[in-house]
Tab-separated table of C-alpha atoms in Angstrom:
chain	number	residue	atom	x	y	z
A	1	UNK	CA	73.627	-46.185	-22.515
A	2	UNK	CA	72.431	-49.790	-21.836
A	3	UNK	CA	69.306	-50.709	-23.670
A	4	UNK	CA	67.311	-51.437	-20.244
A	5	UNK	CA	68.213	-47.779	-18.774
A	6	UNK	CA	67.347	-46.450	-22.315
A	7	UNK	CA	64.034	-48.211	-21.647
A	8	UNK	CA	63.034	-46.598	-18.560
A	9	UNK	CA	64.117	-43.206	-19.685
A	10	UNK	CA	61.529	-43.686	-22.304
A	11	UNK	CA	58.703	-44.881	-20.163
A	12	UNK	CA	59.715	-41.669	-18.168
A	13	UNK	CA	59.472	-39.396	-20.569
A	14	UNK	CA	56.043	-40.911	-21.870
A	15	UNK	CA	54.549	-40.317	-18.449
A	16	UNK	CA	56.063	-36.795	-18.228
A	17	UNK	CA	53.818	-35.644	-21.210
A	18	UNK	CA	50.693	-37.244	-20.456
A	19	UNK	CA	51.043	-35.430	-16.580
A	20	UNK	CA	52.038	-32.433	-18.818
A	21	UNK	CA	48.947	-32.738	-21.114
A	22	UNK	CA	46.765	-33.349	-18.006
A	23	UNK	CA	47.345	-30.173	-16.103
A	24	UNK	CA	47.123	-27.832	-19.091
A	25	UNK	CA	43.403	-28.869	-19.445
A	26	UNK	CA	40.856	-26.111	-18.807
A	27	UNK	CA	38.916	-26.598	-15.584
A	28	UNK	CA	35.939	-26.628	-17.750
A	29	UNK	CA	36.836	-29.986	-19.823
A	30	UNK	CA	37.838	-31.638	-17.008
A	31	UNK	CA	35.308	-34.312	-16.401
A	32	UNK	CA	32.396	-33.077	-13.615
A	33	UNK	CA	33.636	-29.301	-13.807
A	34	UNK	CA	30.630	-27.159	-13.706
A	35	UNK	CA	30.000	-24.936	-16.234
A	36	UNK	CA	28.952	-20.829	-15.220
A	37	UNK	CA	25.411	-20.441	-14.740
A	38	UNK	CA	23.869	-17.629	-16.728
A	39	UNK	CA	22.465	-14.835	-14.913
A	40	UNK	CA	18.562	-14.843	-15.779
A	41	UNK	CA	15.989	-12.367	-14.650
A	42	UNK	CA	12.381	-12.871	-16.097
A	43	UNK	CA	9.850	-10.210	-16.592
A	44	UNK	CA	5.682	-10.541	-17.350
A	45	UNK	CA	3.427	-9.533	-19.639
A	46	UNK	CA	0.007	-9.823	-19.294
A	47	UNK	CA	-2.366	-8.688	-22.197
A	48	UNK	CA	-5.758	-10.708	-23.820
A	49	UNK	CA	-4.230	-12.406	-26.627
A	50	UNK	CA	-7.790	-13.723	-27.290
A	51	UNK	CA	-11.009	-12.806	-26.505
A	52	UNK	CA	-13.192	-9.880	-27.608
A	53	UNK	CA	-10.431	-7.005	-27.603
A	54	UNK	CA	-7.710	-9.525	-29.543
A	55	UNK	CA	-5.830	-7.126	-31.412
A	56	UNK	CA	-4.925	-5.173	-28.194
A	57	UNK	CA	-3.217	-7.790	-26.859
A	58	UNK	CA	-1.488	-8.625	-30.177
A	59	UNK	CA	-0.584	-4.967	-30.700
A	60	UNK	CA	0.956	-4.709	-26.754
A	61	UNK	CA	3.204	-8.236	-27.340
A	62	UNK	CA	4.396	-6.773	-30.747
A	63	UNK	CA	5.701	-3.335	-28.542
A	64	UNK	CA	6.535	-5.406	-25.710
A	65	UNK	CA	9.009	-8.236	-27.938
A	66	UNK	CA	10.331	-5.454	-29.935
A	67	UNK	CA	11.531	-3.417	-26.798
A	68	UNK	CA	13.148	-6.224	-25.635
A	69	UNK	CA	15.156	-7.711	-28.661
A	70	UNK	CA	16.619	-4.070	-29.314
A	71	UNK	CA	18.403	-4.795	-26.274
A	72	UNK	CA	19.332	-8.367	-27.069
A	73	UNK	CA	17.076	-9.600	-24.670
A	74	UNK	CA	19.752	-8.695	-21.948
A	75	UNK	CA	19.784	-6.145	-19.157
A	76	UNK	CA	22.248	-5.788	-16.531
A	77	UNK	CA	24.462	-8.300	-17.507
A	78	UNK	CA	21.251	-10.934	-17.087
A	79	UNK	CA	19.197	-12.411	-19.603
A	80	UNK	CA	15.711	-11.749	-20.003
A	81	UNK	CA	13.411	-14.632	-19.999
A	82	UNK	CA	9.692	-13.107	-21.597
A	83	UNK	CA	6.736	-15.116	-19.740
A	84	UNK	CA	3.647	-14.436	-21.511
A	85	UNK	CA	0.094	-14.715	-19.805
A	86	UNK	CA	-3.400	-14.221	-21.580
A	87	UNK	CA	-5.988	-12.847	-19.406
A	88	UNK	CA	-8.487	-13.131	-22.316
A	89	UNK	CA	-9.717	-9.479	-20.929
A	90	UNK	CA	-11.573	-11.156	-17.941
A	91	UNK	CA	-10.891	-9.911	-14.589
A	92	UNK	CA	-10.996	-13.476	-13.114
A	93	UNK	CA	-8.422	-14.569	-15.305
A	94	UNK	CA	-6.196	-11.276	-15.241
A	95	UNK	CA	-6.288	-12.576	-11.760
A	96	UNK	CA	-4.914	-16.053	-11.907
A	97	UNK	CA	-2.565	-14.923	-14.600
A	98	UNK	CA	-0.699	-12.739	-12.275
A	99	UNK	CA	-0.589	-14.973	-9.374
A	100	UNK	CA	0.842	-17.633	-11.722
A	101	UNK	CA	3.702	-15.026	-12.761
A	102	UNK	CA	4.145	-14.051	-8.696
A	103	UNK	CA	3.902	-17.259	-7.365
A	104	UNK	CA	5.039	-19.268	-9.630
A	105	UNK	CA	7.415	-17.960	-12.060
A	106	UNK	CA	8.866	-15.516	-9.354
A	107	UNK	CA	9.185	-12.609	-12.072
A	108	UNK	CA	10.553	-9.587	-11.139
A	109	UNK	CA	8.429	-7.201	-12.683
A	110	UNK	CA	4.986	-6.932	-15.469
A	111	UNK	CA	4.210	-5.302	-18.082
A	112	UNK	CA	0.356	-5.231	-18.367
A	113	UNK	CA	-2.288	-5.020	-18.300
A	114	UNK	CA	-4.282	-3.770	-20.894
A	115	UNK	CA	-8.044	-2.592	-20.276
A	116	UNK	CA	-8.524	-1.146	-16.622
A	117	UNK	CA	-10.985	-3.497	-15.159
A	118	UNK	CA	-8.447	-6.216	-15.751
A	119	UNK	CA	-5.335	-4.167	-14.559
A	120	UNK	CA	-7.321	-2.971	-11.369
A	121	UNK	CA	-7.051	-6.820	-10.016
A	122	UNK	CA	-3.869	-7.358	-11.698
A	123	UNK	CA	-2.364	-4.225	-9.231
A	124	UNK	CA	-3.888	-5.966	-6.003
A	125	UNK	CA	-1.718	-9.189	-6.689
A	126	UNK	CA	1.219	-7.249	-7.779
A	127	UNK	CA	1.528	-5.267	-4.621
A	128	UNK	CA	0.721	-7.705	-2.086
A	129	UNK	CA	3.355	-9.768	-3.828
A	130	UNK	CA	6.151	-6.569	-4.147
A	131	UNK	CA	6.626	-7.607	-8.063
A	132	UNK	CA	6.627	-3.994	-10.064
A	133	UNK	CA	3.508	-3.611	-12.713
A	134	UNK	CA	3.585	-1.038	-15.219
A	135	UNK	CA	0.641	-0.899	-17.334
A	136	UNK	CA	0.642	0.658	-20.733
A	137	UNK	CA	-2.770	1.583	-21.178
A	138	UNK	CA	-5.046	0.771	-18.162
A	139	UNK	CA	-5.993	4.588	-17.356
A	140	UNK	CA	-8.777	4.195	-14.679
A	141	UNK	CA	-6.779	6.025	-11.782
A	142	UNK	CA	-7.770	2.819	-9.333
A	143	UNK	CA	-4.429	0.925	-11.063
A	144	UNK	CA	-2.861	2.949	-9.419
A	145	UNK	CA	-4.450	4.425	-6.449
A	146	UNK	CA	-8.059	3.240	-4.808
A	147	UNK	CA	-9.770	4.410	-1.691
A	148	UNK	CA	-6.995	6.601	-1.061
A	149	UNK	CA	-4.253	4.034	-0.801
A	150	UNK	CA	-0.832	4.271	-3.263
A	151	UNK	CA	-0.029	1.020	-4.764
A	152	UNK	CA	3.548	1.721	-4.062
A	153	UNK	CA	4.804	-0.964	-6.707
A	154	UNK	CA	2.339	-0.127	-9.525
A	155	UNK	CA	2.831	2.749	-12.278
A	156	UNK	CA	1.746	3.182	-15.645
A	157	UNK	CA	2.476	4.343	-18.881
A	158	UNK	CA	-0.667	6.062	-20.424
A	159	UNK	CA	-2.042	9.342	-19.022
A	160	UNK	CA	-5.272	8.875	-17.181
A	161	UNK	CA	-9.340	9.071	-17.598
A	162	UNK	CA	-9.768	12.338	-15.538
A	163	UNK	CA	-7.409	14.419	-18.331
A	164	UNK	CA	-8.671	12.359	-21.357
A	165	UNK	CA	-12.010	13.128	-20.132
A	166	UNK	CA	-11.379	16.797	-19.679
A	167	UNK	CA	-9.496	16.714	-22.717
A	168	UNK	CA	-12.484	15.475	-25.012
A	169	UNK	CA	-14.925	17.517	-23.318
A	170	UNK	CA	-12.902	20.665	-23.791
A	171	UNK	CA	-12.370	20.105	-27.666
A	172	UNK	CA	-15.999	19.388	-28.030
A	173	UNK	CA	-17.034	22.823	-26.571
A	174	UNK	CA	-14.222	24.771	-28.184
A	175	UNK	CA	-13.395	23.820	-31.469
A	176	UNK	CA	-16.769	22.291	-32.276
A	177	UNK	CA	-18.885	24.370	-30.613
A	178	UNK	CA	-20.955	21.795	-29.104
A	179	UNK	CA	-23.578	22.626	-26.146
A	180	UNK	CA	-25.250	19.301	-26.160
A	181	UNK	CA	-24.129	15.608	-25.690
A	182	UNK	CA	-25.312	12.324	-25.094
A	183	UNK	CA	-23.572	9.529	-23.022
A	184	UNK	CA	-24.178	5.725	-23.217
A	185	UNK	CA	-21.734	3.621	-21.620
A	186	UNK	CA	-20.951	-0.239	-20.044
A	187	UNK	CA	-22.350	-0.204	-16.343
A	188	UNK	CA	-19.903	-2.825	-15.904
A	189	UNK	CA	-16.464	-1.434	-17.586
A	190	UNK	CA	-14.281	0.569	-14.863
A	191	UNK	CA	-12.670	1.887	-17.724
A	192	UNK	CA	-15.872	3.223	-19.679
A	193	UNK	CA	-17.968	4.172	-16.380
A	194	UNK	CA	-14.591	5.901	-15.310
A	195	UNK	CA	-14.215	8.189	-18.700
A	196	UNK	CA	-17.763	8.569	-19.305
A	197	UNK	CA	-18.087	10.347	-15.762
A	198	UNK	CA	-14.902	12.533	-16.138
A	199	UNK	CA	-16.174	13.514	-19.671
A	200	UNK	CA	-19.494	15.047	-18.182
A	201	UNK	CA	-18.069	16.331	-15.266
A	202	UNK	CA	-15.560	18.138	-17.381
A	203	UNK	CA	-18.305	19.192	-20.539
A	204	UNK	CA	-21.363	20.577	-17.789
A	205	UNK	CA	-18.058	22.759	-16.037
A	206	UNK	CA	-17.522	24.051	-19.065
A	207	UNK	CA	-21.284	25.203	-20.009
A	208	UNK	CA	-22.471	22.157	-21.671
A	209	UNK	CA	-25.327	20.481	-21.314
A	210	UNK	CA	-26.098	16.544	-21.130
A	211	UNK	CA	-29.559	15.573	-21.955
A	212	UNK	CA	-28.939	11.902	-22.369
A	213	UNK	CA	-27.083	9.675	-19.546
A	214	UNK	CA	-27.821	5.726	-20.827
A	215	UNK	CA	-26.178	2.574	-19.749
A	216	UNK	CA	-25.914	-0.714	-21.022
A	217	UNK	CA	-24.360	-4.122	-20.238
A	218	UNK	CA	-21.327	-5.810	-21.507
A	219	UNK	CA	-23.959	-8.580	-23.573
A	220	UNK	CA	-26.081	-5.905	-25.044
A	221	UNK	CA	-26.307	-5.845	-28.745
A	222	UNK	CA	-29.582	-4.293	-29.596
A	223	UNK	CA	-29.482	-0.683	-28.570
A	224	UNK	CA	-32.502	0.582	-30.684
A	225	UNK	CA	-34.519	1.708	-27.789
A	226	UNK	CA	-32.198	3.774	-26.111
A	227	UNK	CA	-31.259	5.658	-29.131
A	228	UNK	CA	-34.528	6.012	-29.995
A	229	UNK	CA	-34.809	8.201	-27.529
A	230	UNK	CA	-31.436	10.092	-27.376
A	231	UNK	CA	-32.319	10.637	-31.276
A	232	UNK	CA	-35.535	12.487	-29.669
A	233	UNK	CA	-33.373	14.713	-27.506
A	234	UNK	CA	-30.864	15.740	-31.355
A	235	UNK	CA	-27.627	16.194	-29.499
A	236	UNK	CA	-24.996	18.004	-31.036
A	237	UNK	CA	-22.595	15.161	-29.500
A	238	UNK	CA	-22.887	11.363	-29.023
A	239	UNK	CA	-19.987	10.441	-26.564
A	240	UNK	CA	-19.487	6.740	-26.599
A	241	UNK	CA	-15.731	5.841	-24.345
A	242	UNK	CA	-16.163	2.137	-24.809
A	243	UNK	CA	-13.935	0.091	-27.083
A	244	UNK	CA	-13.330	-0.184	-31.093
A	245	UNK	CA	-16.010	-3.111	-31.137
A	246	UNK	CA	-18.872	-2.146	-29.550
A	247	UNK	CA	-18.529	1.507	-30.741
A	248	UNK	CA	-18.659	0.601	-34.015
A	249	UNK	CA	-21.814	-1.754	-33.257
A	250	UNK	CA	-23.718	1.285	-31.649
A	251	UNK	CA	-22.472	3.858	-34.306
A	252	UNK	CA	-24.040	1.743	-37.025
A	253	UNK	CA	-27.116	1.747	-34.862
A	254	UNK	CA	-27.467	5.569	-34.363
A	255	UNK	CA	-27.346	6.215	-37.619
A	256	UNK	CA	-29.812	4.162	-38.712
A	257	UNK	CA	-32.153	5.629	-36.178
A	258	UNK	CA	-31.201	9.131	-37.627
A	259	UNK	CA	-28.512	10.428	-35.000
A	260	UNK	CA	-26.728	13.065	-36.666
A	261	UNK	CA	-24.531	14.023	-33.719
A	262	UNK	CA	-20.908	13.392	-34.019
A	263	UNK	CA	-19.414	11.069	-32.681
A	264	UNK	CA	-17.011	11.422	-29.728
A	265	UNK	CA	-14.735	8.593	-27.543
A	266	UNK	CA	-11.326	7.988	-25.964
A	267	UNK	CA	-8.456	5.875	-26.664
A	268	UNK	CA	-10.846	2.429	-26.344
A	269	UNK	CA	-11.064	3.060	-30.584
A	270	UNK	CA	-8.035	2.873	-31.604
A	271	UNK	CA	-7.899	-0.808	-33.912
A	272	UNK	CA	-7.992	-1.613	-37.451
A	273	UNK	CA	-10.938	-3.390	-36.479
A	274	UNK	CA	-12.836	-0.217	-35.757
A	275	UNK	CA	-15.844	0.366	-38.679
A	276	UNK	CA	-14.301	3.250	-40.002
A	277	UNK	CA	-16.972	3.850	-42.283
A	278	UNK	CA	-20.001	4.304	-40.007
A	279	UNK	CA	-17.264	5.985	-37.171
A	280	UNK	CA	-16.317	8.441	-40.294
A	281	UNK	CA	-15.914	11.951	-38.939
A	282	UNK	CA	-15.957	11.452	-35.435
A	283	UNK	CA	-13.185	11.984	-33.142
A	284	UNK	CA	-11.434	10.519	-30.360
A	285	UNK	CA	-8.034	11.418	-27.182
A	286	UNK	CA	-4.935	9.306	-27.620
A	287	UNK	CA	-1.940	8.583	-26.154
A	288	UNK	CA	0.135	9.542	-29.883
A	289	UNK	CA	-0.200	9.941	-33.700
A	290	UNK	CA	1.588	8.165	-36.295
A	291	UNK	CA	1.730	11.285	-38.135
A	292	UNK	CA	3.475	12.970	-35.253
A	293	UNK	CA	6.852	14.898	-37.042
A	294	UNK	CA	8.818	14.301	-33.726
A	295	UNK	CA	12.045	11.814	-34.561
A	296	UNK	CA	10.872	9.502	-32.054
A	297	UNK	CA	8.101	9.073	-33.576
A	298	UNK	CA	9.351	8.519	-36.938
A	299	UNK	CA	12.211	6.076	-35.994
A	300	UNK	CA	9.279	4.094	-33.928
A	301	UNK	CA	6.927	4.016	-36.926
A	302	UNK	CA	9.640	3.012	-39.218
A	303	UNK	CA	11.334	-0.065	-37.156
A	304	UNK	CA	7.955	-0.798	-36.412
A	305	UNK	CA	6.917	-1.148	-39.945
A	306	UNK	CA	9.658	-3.275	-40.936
A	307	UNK	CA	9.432	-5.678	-38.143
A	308	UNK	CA	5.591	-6.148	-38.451
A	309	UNK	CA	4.565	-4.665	-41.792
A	310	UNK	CA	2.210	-2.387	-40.437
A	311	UNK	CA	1.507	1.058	-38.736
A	312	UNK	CA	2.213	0.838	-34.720
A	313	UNK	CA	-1.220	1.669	-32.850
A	314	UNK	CA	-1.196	3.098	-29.283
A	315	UNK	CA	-1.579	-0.149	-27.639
A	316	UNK	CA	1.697	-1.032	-29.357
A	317	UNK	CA	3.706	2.017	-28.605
A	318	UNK	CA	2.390	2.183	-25.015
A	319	UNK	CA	3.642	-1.331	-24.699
A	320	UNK	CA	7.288	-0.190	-26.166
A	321	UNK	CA	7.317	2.664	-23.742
A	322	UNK	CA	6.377	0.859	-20.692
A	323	UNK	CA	8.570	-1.861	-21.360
A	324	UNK	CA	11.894	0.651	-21.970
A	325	UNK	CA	11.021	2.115	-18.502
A	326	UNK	CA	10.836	-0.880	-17.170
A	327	UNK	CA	14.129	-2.025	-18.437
A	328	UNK	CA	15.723	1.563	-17.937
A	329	UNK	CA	14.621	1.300	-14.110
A	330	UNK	CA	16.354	-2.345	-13.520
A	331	UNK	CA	19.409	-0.980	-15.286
A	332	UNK	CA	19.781	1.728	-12.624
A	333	UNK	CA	18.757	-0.462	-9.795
A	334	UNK	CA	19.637	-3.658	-10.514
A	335	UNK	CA	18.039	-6.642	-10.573
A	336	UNK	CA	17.921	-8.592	-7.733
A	337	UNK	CA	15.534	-6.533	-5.737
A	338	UNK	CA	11.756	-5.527	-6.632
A	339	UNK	CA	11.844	-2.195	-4.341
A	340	UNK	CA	14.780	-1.012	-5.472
A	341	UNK	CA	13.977	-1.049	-9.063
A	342	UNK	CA	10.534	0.539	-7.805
A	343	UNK	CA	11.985	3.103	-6.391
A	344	UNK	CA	14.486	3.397	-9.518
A	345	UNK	CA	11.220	3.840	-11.514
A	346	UNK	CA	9.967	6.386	-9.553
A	347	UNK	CA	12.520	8.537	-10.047
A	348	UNK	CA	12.845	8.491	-13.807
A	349	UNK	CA	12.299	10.441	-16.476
A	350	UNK	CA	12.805	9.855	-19.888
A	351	UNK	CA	12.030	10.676	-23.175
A	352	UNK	CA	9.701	7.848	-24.830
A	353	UNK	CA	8.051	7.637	-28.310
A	354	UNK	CA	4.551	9.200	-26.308
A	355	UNK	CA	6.313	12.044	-25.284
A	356	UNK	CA	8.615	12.896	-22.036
A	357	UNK	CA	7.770	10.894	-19.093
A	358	UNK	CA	7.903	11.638	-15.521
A	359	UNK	CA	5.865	10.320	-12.681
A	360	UNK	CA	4.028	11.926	-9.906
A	361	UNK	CA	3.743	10.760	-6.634
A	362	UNK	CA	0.938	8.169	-7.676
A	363	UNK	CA	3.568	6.754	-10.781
A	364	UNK	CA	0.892	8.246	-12.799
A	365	UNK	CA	3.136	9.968	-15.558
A	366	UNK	CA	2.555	13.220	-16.604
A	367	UNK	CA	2.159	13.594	-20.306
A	368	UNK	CA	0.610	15.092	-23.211
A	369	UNK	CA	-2.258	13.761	-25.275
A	370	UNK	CA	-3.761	13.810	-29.303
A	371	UNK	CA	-6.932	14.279	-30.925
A	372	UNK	CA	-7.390	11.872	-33.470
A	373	UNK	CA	-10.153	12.184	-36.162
A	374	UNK	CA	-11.731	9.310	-37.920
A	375	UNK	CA	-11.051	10.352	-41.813
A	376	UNK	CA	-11.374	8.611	-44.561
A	377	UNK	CA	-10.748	5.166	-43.585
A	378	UNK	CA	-7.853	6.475	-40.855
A	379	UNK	CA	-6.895	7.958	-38.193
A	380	UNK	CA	-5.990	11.619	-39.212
A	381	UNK	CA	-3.944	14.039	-36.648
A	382	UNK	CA	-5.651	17.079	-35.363
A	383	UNK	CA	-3.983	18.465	-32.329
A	384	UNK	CA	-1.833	17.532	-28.814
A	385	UNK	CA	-2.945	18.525	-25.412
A	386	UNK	CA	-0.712	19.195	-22.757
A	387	UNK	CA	-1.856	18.817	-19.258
């Protein structure tokens, strides 16, 4: 072979492997190749994260993160993007919050909120908007249903105020014997106007008697006049459905005017920040018990524990439960489209760490509840009610 053909042989062959090389690249190194988009779907919360009822809304993000990193923070082959909002448990905010998440962040679904009056709003928003809201503790039945009208995208995790009411008032007459109580409550709570009515509706049924009906306001902190007179009228019970805060405030308060009645509420006392001392021996509904022997339970309590170092409270399991659902519901439907994983939700039923769960035709589920009582410095187990 002549040196100049050998050459161009050469040059040929040098070509032919970098054509080679070229080709075998991946589309994805190849300069300007797009790479796959990940497939995200984001979902709400809504709890007050400050404010006067704090450690609710820490409790509900604690249930609410933990349900979703068990699944990797995936569902339906999409990633789930958390957005958190703090409606500092004021309706106004719980408002703006939600319209933010609608609006703005397009989520798919919430999980919140927390106390009633806040949840109430939150529903209006949610509906008009078709983005699916599942509250895990707001039991006022207008979060789900109000003048008559279904919010059709709206359900909820936590029994409601007419069977916790009925549910109090029944133990008090029964197993304590009671045939007097007293009621002071927050004009301007749904939540504690809501229970305190279903309580006396439920304890005068059953051969009871009221002889004190007292409200306050949301600001009131001196209550010494009104107990004053209640402590005239020696009730056998003092029913007080407001939360851990201001229960403990006006427990303190009875007894130092004398009030030997005991103490009765709903699920509103369930925090570590609840004066256990002055609260000691009174008793209140709940949604479940730490101290419940069900599996469930125990495998909750113990993840629970090691991911948080402490003992779940209701806010926190509610929060787990709802947020399962939630997930469970989008895995069946899918999740590009709000009303189909409504109606997915609707139709569900499922075993939760609160008990079974089914909904009725409001997505009000039907479940059991607990009576806690307030024992030395916890929260001892005394019984579940079934509806």
């Amino acid at each position: 072979m002549k040196r100049g053909t050998a050459v161009v042989w050469a040059l040929l062959l040098v070509a032919s492997l970098v054509l080679t090389s070229g080709c075998a690249k991946k589309p994805a190194e190849q300069p300007g190749a797009q790479q796959p988009q990940e497939k995200i779907i984001k979902i709400g919360m809504i709890a007050p994260l400050t404010g006067d009822v704090k450690t609710f809304g820490e409790s509900t993000k604690n249930g609410f993160l933990l349900a979703l990193e068990e699944t990797g923070n995936q569902v339906a082959g999409y990633k789930i993007e958390p957005v958190m909002g703090d409606d500092r448990n004021d309706p106004t905010e719980a408002v703006n919050v939600a319209t933010k998440l609608c609006t703005q962040d397009k989520v798919k679904a919430i999980v919140g909120s927390v106390a009633s009056k806040c949840s109430i709003p939150v529903s209006e928003v949610c509906e008009a908007n078709k983005v699916v809201q599942i509250s895990p503790t707001s039991t006022n039945p207008r979060v789900t249903v109000d003048l008559g009208r279904r919010k059709t995208y709206v359900f909820r995790a936590c029994f409601i105020d007419p069977f916790q009411g009925k549910v109090g008032a029944k133990f008090a007459l029964d197993t304590l014997k009671a045939k007097t109580a007293a009621v002071l409550f927050d004009q301007g709570n749904d939540y504690v106007i809501g229970l305190a009515n279903f309580f006396k509706d439920a304890f005068t049924a059953g051969g009871g008697k009221i002889v004190a009906w007292e409200a306050y306001t949301k600001d009131d902190a001196d209550f010494s006049a009104v107990l004053t007179k209640i402590a005239q009228k020696k009730p056998d019970i003092l029913y007080l459905p407001d939360y851990y805060n201001k229960v403990s405030l006006i427990g303190k308060q009875a007894r130092e005017k004398g009030i030997k009645a005991t103490f009765m509420g709903g699920d509103g006392w369930d925090s570590s920040e609840l004066d256990f001392a002055t609260m000691e021996g009174g008793y209140f509904t709940n949604h479940y018990s730490a101290e419940d022997p069900r599996p469930e339970v125990k495998a909750w309590v113990d993840k629970y524990q090691k991911k948080y170092g402490s003992t779940p409270d209701a806010l926190a399991t509610l929060a787990y439960d709802a947020t399962k659902l939630l997930l469970k519901a989008i895995e069946n439907a899918g999740p590009d489209d709000s009303t189909k994983i409504r109606d997915a939700m609707q139709k569900l039923q499922m075993d939760t760490v609160s008990g079974k769960i089914s909904f009725d035709e409001n997505g009000d589920p039907i479940k059991p509840a607990v009576i806690l009582q307030v024992s030395g410095g916890k929260q001892k187990y005394i019984a579940t009610v079934t509806p």
